[in-house]
Coordinates of C-alpha atoms in Angstrom, one line a residue:
M1 CA -6.9 -93.5 19.1
K2 CA -7.0 -96.9 17.4
S3 CA -6.3 -99.8 19.7
I4 CA -4.4 -103.0 19.0
L5 CA -4.5 -105.8 21.5
L6 CA -1.4 -108.0 22.0
I7 CA -2.2 -111.5 23.3
G8 CA -0.6 -114.9 23.2
N9 CA 0.9 -117.7 25.4
P10 CA 3.4 -116.9 28.1
N11 CA 7.0 -116.6 27.0
S12 CA 6.1 -116.1 23.4
G13 CA 7.9 -112.7 23.1
K14 CA 4.8 -110.4 23.4
T15 CA 6.5 -107.9 25.7
L16 CA 9.7 -107.7 23.6
L17 CA 7.5 -107.2 20.5
F18 CA 5.5 -104.6 22.4
N19 CA 8.8 -102.8 23.1
Q20 CA 9.8 -102.9 19.4
L21 CA 6.5 -101.5 18.3
T22 CA 6.2 -98.7 20.9
G23 CA 9.9 -97.9 21.8
L24 CA 9.2 -98.6 25.5
T25 CA 11.4 -100.8 27.7
Q26 CA 9.0 -103.1 29.6
K27 CA 10.4 -106.1 31.5
V28 CA 11.4 -108.9 29.2
A29 CA 12.5 -112.4 30.3
N30 CA 12.6 -116.0 29.3
Y31 CA 10.1 -117.2 31.9
P32 CA 6.4 -117.8 31.7
G33 CA 4.2 -115.1 33.3
I34 CA 6.5 -112.1 33.4
T35 CA 3.9 -109.5 32.5
V36 CA 1.6 -109.1 35.5
E37 CA -0.5 -106.1 34.4
I38 CA -1.6 -104.5 31.1
R39 CA 1.0 -102.3 29.5
T40 CA 0.1 -99.5 27.1
G41 CA 2.3 -97.8 24.4
H42 CA 1.8 -95.8 21.3
F43 CA 3.1 -95.7 17.7
H44 CA 1.8 -92.8 15.6
D45 CA -2.0 -93.0 15.9
L46 CA -2.0 -96.6 17.2
T47 CA -2.3 -97.6 20.8
F48 CA -0.9 -101.0 21.8
H49 CA -2.1 -103.0 24.8
D50 CA 0.2 -105.8 26.1
F51 CA -1.9 -108.4 28.0
P52 CA -0.4 -111.0 30.4
G53 CA 0.2 -114.3 28.7
A54 CA -2.5 -117.0 28.9
Y55 CA -3.0 -120.6 27.7
S56 CA -6.8 -120.4 27.3
L57 CA -9.7 -118.0 27.4
K58 CA -10.9 -120.1 30.4
P59 CA -8.4 -118.9 32.9
L60 CA -7.0 -120.7 36.0
T61 CA -4.5 -118.3 37.6
K62 CA -5.1 -114.7 38.7
D63 CA -2.8 -113.3 36.0
E64 CA -4.7 -115.3 33.4
K65 CA -8.0 -114.0 34.7
V66 CA -6.6 -110.4 34.5
A67 CA -5.6 -111.1 30.9
V68 CA -8.8 -112.8 29.7
Q69 CA -11.2 -110.4 31.5
A70 CA -9.4 -107.3 30.2
F71 CA -9.0 -108.8 26.8
E72 CA -12.8 -109.5 26.5
E73 CA -13.7 -106.0 27.8
A74 CA -11.3 -104.3 25.3
L75 CA -12.6 -106.5 22.4
H76 CA -16.0 -104.9 22.9
K77 CA -14.7 -101.4 22.6
P78 CA -15.3 -99.7 19.2
E79 CA -11.7 -98.2 19.2
T80 CA -10.2 -101.7 19.2
K81 CA -9.3 -102.3 15.5
V82 CA -7.0 -105.3 15.5
I83 CA -6.0 -108.3 17.6
L84 CA -2.3 -109.1 17.3
Y85 CA -1.7 -112.7 18.3
V86 CA 2.0 -113.6 19.0
V87 CA 3.2 -117.1 18.6
D88 CA 6.5 -118.8 19.4
S89 CA 7.5 -120.2 16.0
T90 CA 9.7 -122.8 17.7
R91 CA 6.6 -124.1 19.4
L92 CA 3.7 -123.5 17.0
E93 CA 1.6 -126.4 18.1
R94 CA 1.2 -125.2 21.7
S95 CA -0.1 -121.8 20.4
L96 CA -3.0 -123.2 18.3
Y97 CA -5.4 -123.9 21.2
L98 CA -5.6 -120.2 22.4
L99 CA -5.2 -118.9 18.8
L100 CA -8.4 -120.7 17.6
Q101 CA -10.3 -119.5 20.7
V102 CA -9.2 -115.9 19.9
I103 CA -10.2 -116.3 16.3
E104 CA -13.7 -117.5 17.4
E105 CA -14.1 -114.5 19.7
A106 CA -12.8 -112.1 17.1
R107 CA -15.1 -113.6 14.4
A108 CA -18.1 -113.0 16.7
M109 CA -17.1 -109.4 17.3
K110 CA -16.1 -108.8 13.7
C111 CA -12.5 -107.8 14.7
P112 CA -9.6 -108.7 12.4
V113 CA -6.7 -110.9 13.7
V114 CA -3.1 -110.6 12.7
V115 CA -0.7 -113.4 13.7
A116 CA 3.0 -112.5 14.4
A117 CA 5.1 -115.7 14.1
N118 CA 7.9 -114.6 16.5
I119 CA 11.4 -116.1 17.1
M120 CA 11.8 -116.9 13.4
D121 CA 15.5 -116.3 13.8
E122 CA 15.9 -119.5 15.9
V123 CA 13.8 -121.5 13.5
L124 CA 16.0 -120.5 10.6
S125 CA 19.2 -121.0 12.6
K126 CA 18.2 -124.6 13.2
G127 CA 17.7 -125.3 9.5
A128 CA 13.9 -125.5 9.8
S129 CA 11.2 -123.3 8.3
V130 CA 7.5 -122.4 8.8
D131 CA 5.0 -122.3 5.9
L132 CA 3.6 -118.9 6.7
K133 CA 1.6 -118.7 3.5
G134 CA 0.0 -122.1 4.2
L135 CA -0.7 -121.1 7.8
E136 CA -2.3 -117.8 6.6
E137 CA -4.6 -119.7 4.2
A138 CA -5.6 -122.2 6.9
L139 CA -6.3 -119.5 9.5
Q140 CA -7.8 -117.0 7.0
C141 CA -5.9 -114.1 8.6
P142 CA -2.5 -112.4 7.9
V143 CA 0.6 -114.2 9.3
V144 CA 3.9 -112.3 9.5
G145 CA 7.2 -113.9 10.3
I146 CA 9.3 -111.7 12.7
S147 CA 12.1 -111.7 15.3
A148 CA 11.3 -109.2 18.0
K149 CA 14.8 -109.9 19.5
K150 CA 16.6 -108.8 16.3
G151 CA 13.9 -106.5 14.9
T152 CA 13.4 -108.3 11.6
G153 CA 9.9 -108.2 10.1
I154 CA 8.8 -105.4 12.4
Q155 CA 8.4 -102.8 9.7
E156 CA 6.3 -105.1 7.6
L157 CA 4.1 -105.9 10.6
K158 CA 3.7 -102.2 11.4
K159 CA 2.5 -101.6 7.8
I160 CA 0.0 -104.4 7.9
L161 CA -1.4 -103.3 11.3
S162 CA -1.6 -99.6 10.2
T163 CA -3.5 -100.7 7.0
I164 CA -6.0 -102.9 8.8
A165 CA -6.5 -100.5 11.7
S166 CA -7.4 -97.7 9.3
K167 CA -10.4 -99.6 8.1
D168 CA -13.7 -100.3 9.8
R169 CA -14.0 -103.5 11.6
E170 CA -15.1 -106.1 9.1
G171 CA -13.8 -109.1 11.1
L172 CA -12.8 -112.5 9.8
P173 CA -14.8 -114.5 7.3
Q174 CA -17.8 -116.2 8.8
K175 CA -17.8 -120.0 9.5
K176 CA -18.0 -122.0 6.3
D177 CA -18.1 -125.6 5.5
S178 CA -14.6 -125.3 4.3
E179 CA -13.5 -124.4 7.9
K180 CA -13.2 -128.0 8.8
S181 CA -10.9 -128.6 5.9
S182 CA -8.8 -125.6 6.9
L183 CA -8.3 -127.1 10.3
E184 CA -7.5 -130.4 8.7
T185 CA -5.0 -128.6 6.6
I186 CA -3.3 -127.3 9.7
K187 CA -3.1 -130.8 11.1
D188 CA -1.8 -132.2 7.8
R189 CA 0.9 -129.5 7.7
S190 CA 1.8 -130.3 11.4
R191 CA 2.2 -134.0 10.5
F192 CA 4.3 -133.1 7.5
L193 CA 6.6 -130.8 9.6
A194 CA 6.8 -133.4 12.3
K195 CA 7.9 -136.0 9.8
K196 CA 10.3 -133.7 8.0
Y197 CA 11.9 -132.0 11.0
G198 CA 11.2 -134.7 13.7
P199 CA 14.8 -135.9 13.8
L200 CA 16.1 -132.4 14.2
T201 CA 13.6 -131.7 17.0
D202 CA 14.6 -134.9 18.7
I203 CA 18.2 -133.8 18.7
L204 CA 17.3 -130.4 20.1
I205 CA 15.1 -132.0 22.8
K206 CA 17.9 -134.4 23.7
S207 CA 20.4 -131.5 23.9
Q208 CA 18.1 -129.6 26.3
Y209 CA 17.4 -132.8 28.2
R210 CA 21.1 -133.3 28.8
L211 CA 21.4 -129.9 30.3
D212 CA 18.3 -130.4 32.4
R213 CA 19.7 -133.7 33.7
F214 CA 22.6 -131.6 35.1
F215 CA 20.7 -128.5 36.3
L216 CA 17.7 -130.4 37.7
S217 CA 19.5 -133.3 39.3
S218 CA 19.1 -133.7 43.0
G219 CA 22.8 -133.7 43.4
W220 CA 24.2 -131.0 41.1
G221 CA 21.1 -128.8 40.8
P222 CA 21.1 -127.2 44.3
F223 CA 24.9 -126.9 44.2
V224 CA 24.8 -125.0 40.9
F225 CA 22.0 -122.8 42.2
M226 CA 24.0 -121.9 45.3
A227 CA 27.1 -121.3 43.2
I228 CA 25.2 -118.9 41.0
M229 CA 23.8 -117.0 44.0
I230 CA 27.3 -116.7 45.6
F231 CA 28.7 -115.5 42.3
L232 CA 26.0 -112.8 42.2
F233 CA 26.9 -111.4 45.6
Q234 CA 30.6 -111.6 44.9
A235 CA 30.1 -109.7 41.6
I236 CA 28.2 -107.0 43.4
F237 CA 31.4 -106.1 45.4
T238 CA 34.2 -106.9 42.9
W239 CA 32.7 -105.6 39.7
A240 CA 31.2 -102.5 41.2
A241 CA 34.4 -101.3 42.9
P242 CA 35.9 -99.3 39.9
L243 CA 32.6 -97.7 39.1
M244 CA 32.0 -96.8 42.8
D245 CA 35.5 -95.1 42.9
F246 CA 34.6 -93.2 39.7
F247 CA 31.2 -92.1 41.1
S248 CA 32.8 -91.1 44.4
S249 CA 35.6 -88.9 42.9
S250 CA 33.1 -87.4 40.4
I251 CA 30.7 -86.4 43.3
E252 CA 33.6 -85.0 45.3
W253 CA 34.8 -82.9 42.4
L254 CA 31.3 -81.7 41.4
G255 CA 30.3 -81.0 45.0
G256 CA 33.4 -79.0 45.6
W257 CA 33.0 -76.9 42.5
V258 CA 29.3 -76.2 43.1
S259 CA 29.7 -75.3 46.7
S260 CA 32.6 -73.0 45.8
Q261 CA 30.3 -71.0 43.5
A262 CA 27.8 -70.3 46.3
P263 CA 28.3 -67.5 48.9
P264 CA 29.8 -68.8 52.2
G265 CA 27.2 -69.6 54.9
F266 CA 23.9 -71.3 54.8
M267 CA 23.7 -72.0 51.1
A268 CA 27.2 -73.4 50.7
D269 CA 26.7 -75.6 53.8
F270 CA 23.4 -76.9 52.4
I271 CA 24.9 -77.8 49.1
S272 CA 28.0 -79.4 50.7
D273 CA 26.3 -81.3 53.5
A274 CA 22.7 -81.9 52.6
I275 CA 22.9 -82.4 48.8
F276 CA 26.3 -83.9 48.2
G277 CA 26.9 -85.2 51.7
G278 CA 23.4 -86.8 51.8
V279 CA 22.3 -87.7 48.3
G280 CA 25.9 -88.2 47.2
S281 CA 26.4 -90.9 49.8
F282 CA 23.6 -92.9 48.3
I283 CA 24.6 -92.3 44.6
V284 CA 28.0 -94.0 45.3
F285 CA 26.2 -97.3 45.7
V286 CA 24.3 -97.1 42.4
P287 CA 26.8 -99.3 40.5
Q288 CA 26.1 -102.2 42.9
I289 CA 22.4 -101.8 42.3
F290 CA 23.0 -101.9 38.5
I291 CA 25.0 -105.1 38.7
L292 CA 22.3 -106.7 40.8
F293 CA 19.8 -105.9 38.1
L294 CA 22.2 -107.0 35.3
V295 CA 22.9 -110.5 36.7
I296 CA 19.3 -111.1 37.5
G297 CA 18.4 -110.0 34.0
F298 CA 20.8 -112.6 32.5
L299 CA 19.3 -115.3 34.7
E300 CA 15.8 -114.3 33.5
D301 CA 16.7 -114.3 29.8
S302 CA 18.7 -117.6 29.9
G303 CA 15.7 -119.8 30.7
Y304 CA 17.4 -121.0 33.9
L305 CA 14.8 -119.5 36.3
A306 CA 12.2 -122.1 35.4
R307 CA 14.7 -124.8 36.3
A308 CA 15.6 -123.0 39.6
A309 CA 11.8 -122.9 40.4
V310 CA 11.7 -126.7 40.0
I311 CA 14.8 -127.2 42.2
C312 CA 13.3 -125.0 44.9
H313 CA 9.7 -126.5 44.7
R314 CA 10.3 -129.2 47.3
P315 CA 12.1 -127.1 50.0
L316 CA 9.6 -124.3 49.4
S317 CA 6.7 -126.7 49.9
W318 CA 8.0 -127.4 53.5
F319 CA 7.0 -123.8 54.3
G320 CA 3.6 -123.8 52.6
L321 CA 4.9 -122.3 49.3
S322 CA 5.5 -123.9 45.9
G323 CA 7.9 -123.5 43.0
R324 CA 5.6 -120.8 41.6
S325 CA 6.7 -118.7 44.6
F326 CA 10.3 -118.8 43.5
V327 CA 10.2 -116.1 40.8
P328 CA 8.3 -113.6 43.0
L329 CA 10.7 -114.2 45.8
L330 CA 13.7 -113.8 43.5
S331 CA 12.1 -110.6 42.1
G332 CA 12.0 -109.4 45.6
F333 CA 15.8 -109.1 45.5
A334 CA 15.3 -106.2 43.0
C335 CA 12.1 -104.6 44.3
A336 CA 9.2 -105.9 46.4
I337 CA 6.6 -104.0 44.5
P338 CA 6.7 -105.9 41.2
A339 CA 7.5 -109.1 43.1
I340 CA 4.2 -108.8 45.0
L341 CA 2.4 -108.1 41.7
S342 CA 3.9 -111.2 40.2
T343 CA 2.2 -113.4 42.8
R344 CA -0.9 -113.3 40.6
S345 CA 0.6 -116.2 38.7
I346 CA 0.1 -118.4 41.8
E347 CA -3.2 -120.3 41.5
S348 CA -3.7 -121.0 45.3
P349 CA -4.9 -117.9 47.3
R350 CA -3.3 -119.4 50.4
K351 CA 0.1 -119.8 48.7
R352 CA -0.2 -116.4 47.1
L353 CA -0.8 -114.8 50.6
L354 CA 2.1 -116.7 52.1
T355 CA 4.4 -115.6 49.3
M356 CA 3.4 -111.9 49.7
V357 CA 4.3 -112.1 53.4
A358 CA 7.7 -113.7 52.7
I359 CA 8.7 -111.2 49.9
P360 CA 9.5 -108.3 52.3
F361 CA 12.3 -110.5 53.8
M362 CA 14.1 -110.7 50.5
A363 CA 16.9 -108.2 50.5
C364 CA 15.8 -105.7 47.9
S365 CA 18.0 -103.2 46.1
A366 CA 17.2 -100.5 48.7
R367 CA 18.8 -102.6 51.4
L368 CA 22.0 -103.0 49.3
P369 CA 23.5 -99.6 50.2
V370 CA 23.0 -100.2 53.9
Y371 CA 24.6 -103.7 53.7
A372 CA 27.5 -102.4 51.5
L373 CA 28.2 -99.5 53.9
L374 CA 28.3 -101.6 57.0
I375 CA 30.1 -104.6 55.5
G376 CA 32.7 -102.3 53.9
A377 CA 33.3 -100.6 57.2
F378 CA 33.5 -103.6 59.6
I379 CA 34.3 -106.7 57.5
P380 CA 38.0 -106.9 56.4
V381 CA 38.9 -107.3 52.7
K382 CA 40.3 -110.8 52.5
N383 CA 39.6 -114.1 50.7
V384 CA 38.2 -117.2 52.4
L385 CA 37.4 -120.8 51.4
G386 CA 40.7 -121.3 49.8
G387 CA 40.6 -118.0 48.0
L388 CA 37.3 -118.8 46.1
I389 CA 35.4 -115.9 47.5
G390 CA 36.0 -112.7 49.4
L391 CA 34.9 -112.4 53.1
Q392 CA 32.8 -109.4 52.2
G393 CA 31.0 -111.2 49.4
L394 CA 30.4 -114.2 51.7
T395 CA 29.0 -111.9 54.4
F396 CA 26.7 -110.4 51.7
F397 CA 25.5 -113.9 50.7
L398 CA 24.9 -114.8 54.4
L399 CA 22.8 -111.7 54.9
Y400 CA 20.6 -112.6 51.9
A401 CA 20.4 -116.2 53.1
F402 CA 19.4 -115.0 56.5
G403 CA 16.6 -112.9 55.0
I404 CA 15.4 -115.8 52.9
L405 CA 15.4 -118.2 55.8
S406 CA 13.6 -115.8 58.0
G407 CA 10.9 -115.3 55.4
L408 CA 10.4 -119.0 54.9
V409 CA 10.2 -119.7 58.6
I410 CA 7.6 -116.9 59.1
S411 CA 5.7 -118.3 56.1
G412 CA 5.8 -121.8 57.5
L413 CA 4.5 -120.6 60.9
L414 CA 1.7 -118.6 59.3
N415 CA 0.8 -121.6 57.1
R416 CA 0.3 -123.7 60.3
A417 CA -1.7 -120.9 61.9
L418 CA -4.1 -120.3 59.0
K419 CA -7.4 -122.0 59.5
T420 CA -8.3 -122.2 55.8
D421 CA -8.1 -125.6 54.2
Q422 CA -4.8 -126.8 52.8
D423 CA -4.8 -127.1 49.0
D424 CA -2.9 -129.5 46.8
T425 CA -2.6 -127.4 43.7
P426 CA -0.1 -129.2 41.5
F427 CA 3.1 -127.4 40.5
I428 CA 3.2 -127.3 36.7
V429 CA 5.6 -125.0 34.9
E430 CA 6.5 -124.6 31.3
M431 CA 10.2 -125.2 30.6
P432 CA 11.3 -122.5 28.2
P433 CA 14.3 -123.4 25.9
Y434 CA 17.7 -122.4 26.9
R435 CA 18.7 -119.2 25.2
F436 CA 21.9 -117.1 25.3
P437 CA 20.7 -113.7 26.6
S438 CA 21.0 -110.7 24.4
F439 CA 23.6 -108.5 26.2
K440 CA 22.1 -105.3 24.6
T441 CA 18.6 -106.2 25.8
V442 CA 19.7 -107.2 29.3
F443 CA 22.0 -104.2 29.7
R444 CA 19.3 -101.7 28.5
H445 CA 16.7 -103.2 30.8
A446 CA 19.1 -103.2 33.8
L447 CA 20.0 -99.5 33.1
Q448 CA 16.3 -98.6 32.8
R449 CA 15.5 -100.3 36.1
T450 CA 18.4 -98.6 37.8
T451 CA 17.4 -95.3 36.4
D452 CA 13.8 -95.7 37.6
F453 CA 15.0 -96.7 41.0
V454 CA 17.4 -93.8 41.4
K455 CA 14.8 -91.3 40.2
T456 CA 12.3 -92.5 42.8
A457 CA 14.9 -92.8 45.6
A458 CA 16.7 -89.5 44.9
L459 CA 13.6 -87.4 45.3
I460 CA 12.7 -89.1 48.6
I461 CA 16.3 -88.9 49.8
F462 CA 16.6 -85.2 48.9
I463 CA 13.4 -84.3 50.8
V464 CA 14.3 -86.3 53.9
T465 CA 17.9 -85.2 54.0
A466 CA 17.0 -81.5 53.5
I467 CA 14.6 -81.7 56.4
I468 CA 17.2 -83.5 58.6
W469 CA 19.9 -81.0 57.7
I470 CA 17.7 -78.0 58.4
L471 CA 16.7 -79.4 61.8
G472 CA 20.4 -80.1 62.5
Y473 CA 21.5 -76.7 61.3
F474 CA 19.3 -74.5 63.5
P475 CA 19.5 -72.6 65.7
Y476 CA 23.3 -72.5 66.0
G477 CA 24.6 -73.4 62.5
T478 CA 27.2 -76.0 61.4
G479 CA 29.2 -77.7 64.2
H480 CA 26.5 -77.6 66.9
L481 CA 24.5 -80.7 66.0
D482 CA 24.0 -81.8 69.6
Q483 CA 22.5 -78.4 70.5
S484 CA 20.3 -78.3 67.4
I485 CA 16.6 -79.0 67.1
L486 CA 17.4 -82.4 65.6
G487 CA 19.8 -83.2 68.5
F488 CA 17.1 -82.4 71.0
L489 CA 14.6 -84.6 69.3
G490 CA 17.1 -87.4 68.7
K491 CA 18.1 -87.6 72.3
L492 CA 14.4 -88.1 73.2
I493 CA 14.3 -91.3 71.2
E494 CA 17.8 -92.5 72.1
P495 CA 16.6 -94.7 75.0
A496 CA 14.6 -96.8 72.6
F497 CA 17.7 -97.6 70.5
A498 CA 20.3 -97.8 73.3
P499 CA 19.5 -101.5 74.0
M500 CA 20.7 -102.3 70.5
G501 CA 23.9 -100.4 70.9
M502 CA 22.8 -97.4 68.8
D503 CA 23.0 -93.7 69.5
W504 CA 20.5 -91.0 68.7
K505 CA 22.0 -90.4 65.2
I506 CA 21.5 -94.0 64.2
G507 CA 18.0 -93.8 65.7
V508 CA 17.1 -90.8 63.6
A509 CA 18.5 -92.5 60.5
I510 CA 16.4 -95.6 61.2
L511 CA 13.2 -93.6 61.7
T512 CA 13.6 -91.6 58.5
S513 CA 14.2 -94.9 56.6
F514 CA 10.8 -96.2 57.4
A515 CA 9.7 -94.1 54.4
A516 CA 12.2 -95.8 52.3
R517 CA 15.2 -97.9 53.3
E518 CA 17.7 -96.2 51.0
V519 CA 17.3 -93.0 53.0
F520 CA 19.4 -94.5 55.9
V521 CA 22.8 -94.0 54.2
A522 CA 22.0 -90.5 53.0
T523 CA 20.7 -89.5 56.5
L524 CA 24.0 -90.7 58.1
G525 CA 26.0 -88.8 55.5
T526 CA 24.0 -85.6 56.4
L527 CA 24.2 -86.1 60.2
Y528 CA 27.9 -86.6 60.2
G529 CA 28.3 -83.5 58.0
L530 CA 30.6 -85.2 55.4
G531 CA 30.3 -82.5 52.8
T532 CA 32.7 -83.1 49.9
A533 CA 36.0 -82.6 51.6
A534 CA 37.0 -86.2 50.8
D535 CA 35.9 -89.4 49.2
Q536 CA 32.2 -90.0 50.1
M537 CA 32.4 -93.8 50.6
E538 CA 35.8 -93.8 52.4
T539 CA 34.8 -90.8 54.6
L540 CA 31.5 -92.3 55.7
T541 CA 33.2 -95.7 56.4
H542 CA 36.0 -94.0 58.3
T543 CA 33.6 -91.9 60.3
L544 CA 31.5 -94.9 61.4
Q545 CA 34.7 -96.7 62.5
H546 CA 35.7 -93.8 64.8
T547 CA 32.5 -92.7 66.4
G548 CA 31.9 -95.5 68.8
F549 CA 30.3 -97.6 66.1
S550 CA 31.3 -101.2 67.2
L551 CA 31.0 -104.5 65.4
A552 CA 28.2 -105.5 67.7
T553 CA 26.3 -102.3 66.7
A554 CA 26.9 -103.0 63.0
I555 CA 25.7 -106.6 63.3
S556 CA 22.5 -105.5 65.2
L557 CA 21.9 -102.9 62.6
L558 CA 22.3 -105.4 59.8
V559 CA 19.9 -107.8 61.5
F560 CA 17.4 -105.0 62.0
Y561 CA 17.4 -104.0 58.3
A562 CA 17.2 -107.7 57.2
L563 CA 13.9 -108.1 59.1
A564 CA 12.2 -104.7 59.2
M565 CA 9.4 -103.7 56.9
Q566 CA 10.5 -100.2 55.7
C567 CA 8.7 -99.4 52.5
A568 CA 5.4 -97.6 52.4
S569 CA 4.9 -98.3 48.7
T570 CA 5.2 -102.1 49.3
L571 CA 2.6 -101.9 52.0
A572 CA 0.2 -100.1 49.7
V573 CA 0.6 -102.7 46.9
M574 CA 0.3 -105.5 49.4
R575 CA -3.0 -104.0 50.6
K576 CA -4.3 -103.8 47.0
E577 CA -3.3 -107.4 46.1
A578 CA -4.5 -108.9 49.4
G579 CA -7.7 -107.0 49.3
S580 CA -7.5 -106.2 53.0
N581 CA -6.1 -103.7 55.4
K582 CA -5.3 -106.3 57.9
V583 CA -2.5 -108.0 56.0
P584 CA -0.2 -104.9 55.5
I585 CA -0.9 -103.7 59.1
L586 CA 0.0 -107.1 60.6
V587 CA 3.1 -107.4 58.4
F588 CA 4.3 -103.9 59.4
V589 CA 3.7 -104.4 63.1
G590 CA 5.0 -108.0 63.2
L591 CA 8.1 -107.3 61.2
S592 CA 9.0 -104.2 63.2
L593 CA 8.7 -106.1 66.5
L594 CA 10.7 -109.0 65.0
A595 CA 13.4 -106.6 63.7
Y596 CA 13.8 -104.9 67.1
S597 CA 13.9 -108.2 69.0
G598 CA 16.4 -109.7 66.5
A599 CA 18.7 -106.6 66.6
W600 CA 18.6 -106.5 70.5
L601 CA 19.5 -110.2 70.6
A602 CA 22.3 -109.9 68.0
Y603 CA 23.9 -107.0 69.8
H604 CA 24.0 -108.8 73.2
I605 CA 25.3 -112.0 71.6
V606 CA 28.1 -110.3 69.7
S607 CA 29.1 -107.8 72.5

């Protein structure tokens, strides 16, 4: 296969262009440093490699080191035919430094370079233009104007790449005396553009500055940020309700039809209770997970996240973190695994470690079904704060806030305990322009992330619930759970959970969820033998309310899940990124003890 290397500054649209070229759906956002590992995709006989963004071939951060090291290694491979350098056409001047370095490297290795001038749609919409022909002559390599967002210029770019890749590596023209004049030509054109479009640029900068004065102010900035977060959690409940009802009724109908086709006995019970009672109980909450991904996607694409990182820098610094920790922490609301990988953008090893430890406290999408189930069962549906927000949405927000505060406190304590020297790495972040997100792109990405999550979770849930149901079925069949193998084993562990107000069924559900948190709801659905006789969500909620499940037990369970480390995949990634077995072991043991103690305390306070 012929390889093409995609490289450029952060937030230049590389990953979106990569998706256009390969048809894949990698994460795209309007924030520097989104790509944290090398992505690979194919188009006909071409293989594209998307590298993390960098500002220089002399890297500072871990993600830049990953990009530069991998880029230089790939450049030496004979199958590498072209370097595709992506520039943000609205900020051409910032791209020249790395571009000239790449051209120097490419010239030495006799590898051709193609420049993709991205985001041309915004340049044209502002009444400006880019002299692509003049830039091509000055750089002595092809320059193609494109818009990865709208798909314009992509076909022309593909043709050029295919043509160049089909030839042997001849590289760029060697240095000549005329090179100096070429660079001077670039400078002259930059001066001309600055003179011609300077007033327009000033207007755009002033417009962005006016918005930043509002979003970054010490008064309004934190208030706006809190309002956005509260809106997020309110939306999770209110917007998801119709879809949850649809999913629930669909599962009820499908489960009833499928189980009716099976012969009465073991198989019908397995389909009814294990598959639709267990896995179905989890699937009902998928709309809430989708809305979480959707709203976070809009925030990422809008350019607001960089501003939020600035707002949060000072309070985060009190706990040994920095504004660069903000995006990894926010990503933890979706999934801790990519969140931990994104800590590579943090220059300081100390702050990177503290951020990794804090991320598991962020309420990821796997916690969402647990929160939604217990809040829906024990928190009444009514509005508070003058009707501005529902009590359930507010409770949701407080749970997330509790997780965030807990993570920050632990990070602060660990920061004081570490004996390594403190570092004063300055917090510098590029402010991307404000952009109205593409609903199509955000929706497609949210759908992809939700689908990936469900595929992974559904397999784990099915395996665990099948085992749980079989242990609960034998030796006496349905209706004899207390006398089953599972009942015997569950009662052995019940004394460990009784101090938190939990019976053996909840204890079994908690233990199974250490493989993955989302298993908890499915396990409860299986243990209570819900089948498909009625609405999954309403039945599980009703069952919990009438089986000795008190408010104190619900609160203790919520506290436990807010603090516990219940994800084997996260621990594996943490070990890889930290380069040590000690970190994930200490995190798992420490958070498990903290969760148990917190749940015990919460139960006794509420009861």
